[in-house]
């Protein structure tokens, strides 16, 4: 009598446990769960187990929840992030360099910029970079600076020359390849060309917009990081805002340089979060 009562109780427990297993495992058919459960655990064996042991045998282990990916840090880059950066550019970048030197807003970044510099000059060597009283090609001087990051803004002096945007992009590809050959571990950042205030047939802001878009595509193809800073200095007419223009042409004021520097510290303006990249032998 007692043995029969025990079997009934055990049977009820098994039924309850199997029902719970069906619910927890997402099984839509309780009969299927019962069959599956009794196949795994015979009635005779079940009679010798406690309810907790039955649960452990029949109810599946819950599937662990995946660990959520941490949110990327999109806070402004600290000034020290630029300590091991070199900036190449023309007379427009000269103003940014003076602003950075005066304010420390870009840390200890080194500005090696030349008046009338261009991508074509950088490739041909027609104009070279002055560093400690000597002249160098960009790819050669980088190794002397210890830089792990190089920023370049060039093109406004190129696009109006014969060959236009097409030839300028060809020179960019040569420029990138030359830097990579001599400095394989350096991260290359290419900045969008700033708008101009005075436009003429050979160089206007619509052309520069198209040039910047192709520059972005070139960065994707070559593994460089595109930095979009141009639109922060535009007015409602797609021109360089007058308050940021120093000569009614293409050169900027220190107010414009301050906006530029601020946006260089904004990770959202980079095609890849700069904090996720490796620099030399370390990650920044």
Tab-separated table of N, CA, C and O in Angstrom, residues 92 153 156 191-196 205 208 212 229-231 233-234 240 250 252 256 260:
chain	number	residue	atom	x	y	z
A	92	UNK	N	46.639	76.690	-44.603
A	92	UNK	CA	45.418	76.607	-43.784
A	92	UNK	C	45.733	75.903	-42.473
A	92	UNK	O	45.324	76.327	-41.387
A	153	UNK	N	45.767	67.322	-44.078
A	153	UNK	CA	44.725	68.012	-44.834
A	153	UNK	C	45.397	68.717	-46.005
A	153	UNK	O	46.181	69.637	-45.815
A	156	UNK	N	43.227	71.682	-51.467
A	156	UNK	CA	42.669	72.928	-51.980
A	156	UNK	C	43.593	73.562	-53.015
A	156	UNK	O	43.130	74.277	-53.915
A	191	UNK	N	42.034	64.311	-43.268
A	191	UNK	CA	40.968	65.249	-42.944
A	191	UNK	C	40.293	65.762	-44.209
A	191	UNK	O	40.939	65.956	-45.247
A	192	UNK	N	39.008	66.002	-44.100
A	192	UNK	CA	38.276	66.583	-45.221
A	192	UNK	C	38.798	67.984	-45.511
A	192	UNK	O	39.235	68.701	-44.608
A	193	UNK	N	38.783	68.340	-46.782
A	193	UNK	CA	39.239	69.669	-47.196
A	193	UNK	C	38.198	70.714	-46.776
A	193	UNK	O	36.990	70.516	-46.962
A	194	UNK	N	38.639	71.807	-46.199
A	194	UNK	CA	37.713	72.844	-45.738
A	194	UNK	C	37.083	73.571	-46.924
A	194	UNK	O	37.676	73.639	-48.009
A	195	UNK	N	35.901	74.139	-46.725
A	195	UNK	CA	35.273	74.916	-47.793
A	195	UNK	C	36.027	76.228	-48.008
A	195	UNK	O	36.873	76.611	-47.205
A	196	UNK	N	35.713	76.901	-49.105
A	196	UNK	CA	36.301	78.209	-49.402
A	196	UNK	C	35.193	79.255	-49.424
A	196	UNK	O	34.014	78.937	-49.586
A	205	UNK	N	32.823	75.081	-54.038
A	205	UNK	CA	32.488	74.198	-52.906
A	205	UNK	C	31.751	72.932	-53.330
A	205	UNK	O	31.869	71.902	-52.670
A	208	UNK	N	34.546	70.712	-54.134
A	208	UNK	CA	35.222	70.261	-52.920
A	208	UNK	C	34.395	69.221	-52.173
A	208	UNK	O	34.951	68.300	-51.573
A	212	UNK	N	35.797	65.599	-51.338
A	212	UNK	CA	35.804	65.019	-49.990
A	212	UNK	C	35.131	63.650	-49.957
A	212	UNK	O	35.577	62.744	-49.236
A	229	UNK	N	35.680	67.255	-40.812
A	229	UNK	CA	35.616	68.497	-40.038
A	229	UNK	C	35.069	69.652	-40.866
A	229	UNK	O	34.753	70.717	-40.324
A	230	UNK	N	34.942	69.473	-42.194
A	230	UNK	CA	34.636	70.583	-43.092
A	230	UNK	C	33.293	71.244	-42.800
A	230	UNK	O	33.188	72.475	-42.787
A	231	UNK	N	32.267	70.428	-42.557
A	231	UNK	CA	30.921	71.019	-42.486
A	231	UNK	C	30.727	71.908	-41.263
A	231	UNK	O	29.807	72.721	-41.228
A	233	UNK	N	32.528	74.330	-40.458
A	233	UNK	CA	32.962	75.685	-40.785
A	233	UNK	C	32.179	76.287	-41.948
A	233	UNK	O	32.534	77.338	-42.472
A	234	UNK	N	31.091	75.640	-42.357
A	234	UNK	CA	30.287	76.121	-43.484
A	234	UNK	C	29.160	77.035	-43.022
A	234	UNK	O	28.664	76.916	-41.895
A	240	UNK	N	32.665	78.680	-46.830
A	240	UNK	CA	33.374	78.928	-45.583
A	240	UNK	C	32.699	80.115	-44.902
A	240	UNK	O	32.569	81.197	-45.485
A	250	UNK	N	40.269	81.366	-48.841
A	250	UNK	CA	40.199	80.032	-48.242
A	250	UNK	C	40.870	79.932	-46.879
A	250	UNK	O	40.782	78.902	-46.214
A	252	UNK	N	41.673	80.623	-42.853
A	252	UNK	CA	40.768	80.693	-41.714
A	252	UNK	C	41.297	81.616	-40.624
A	252	UNK	O	42.491	81.915	-40.553
A	256	UNK	N	38.033	80.092	-36.427
A	256	UNK	CA	37.817	78.896	-37.239
A	256	UNK	C	38.716	77.750	-36.803
A	256	UNK	O	38.295	76.588	-36.763
A	260	UNK	N	37.788	73.916	-35.533
A	260	UNK	CA	38.477	72.769	-36.141
A	260	UNK	C	39.104	71.879	-35.068
A	260	UNK	O	38.918	70.659	-35.051
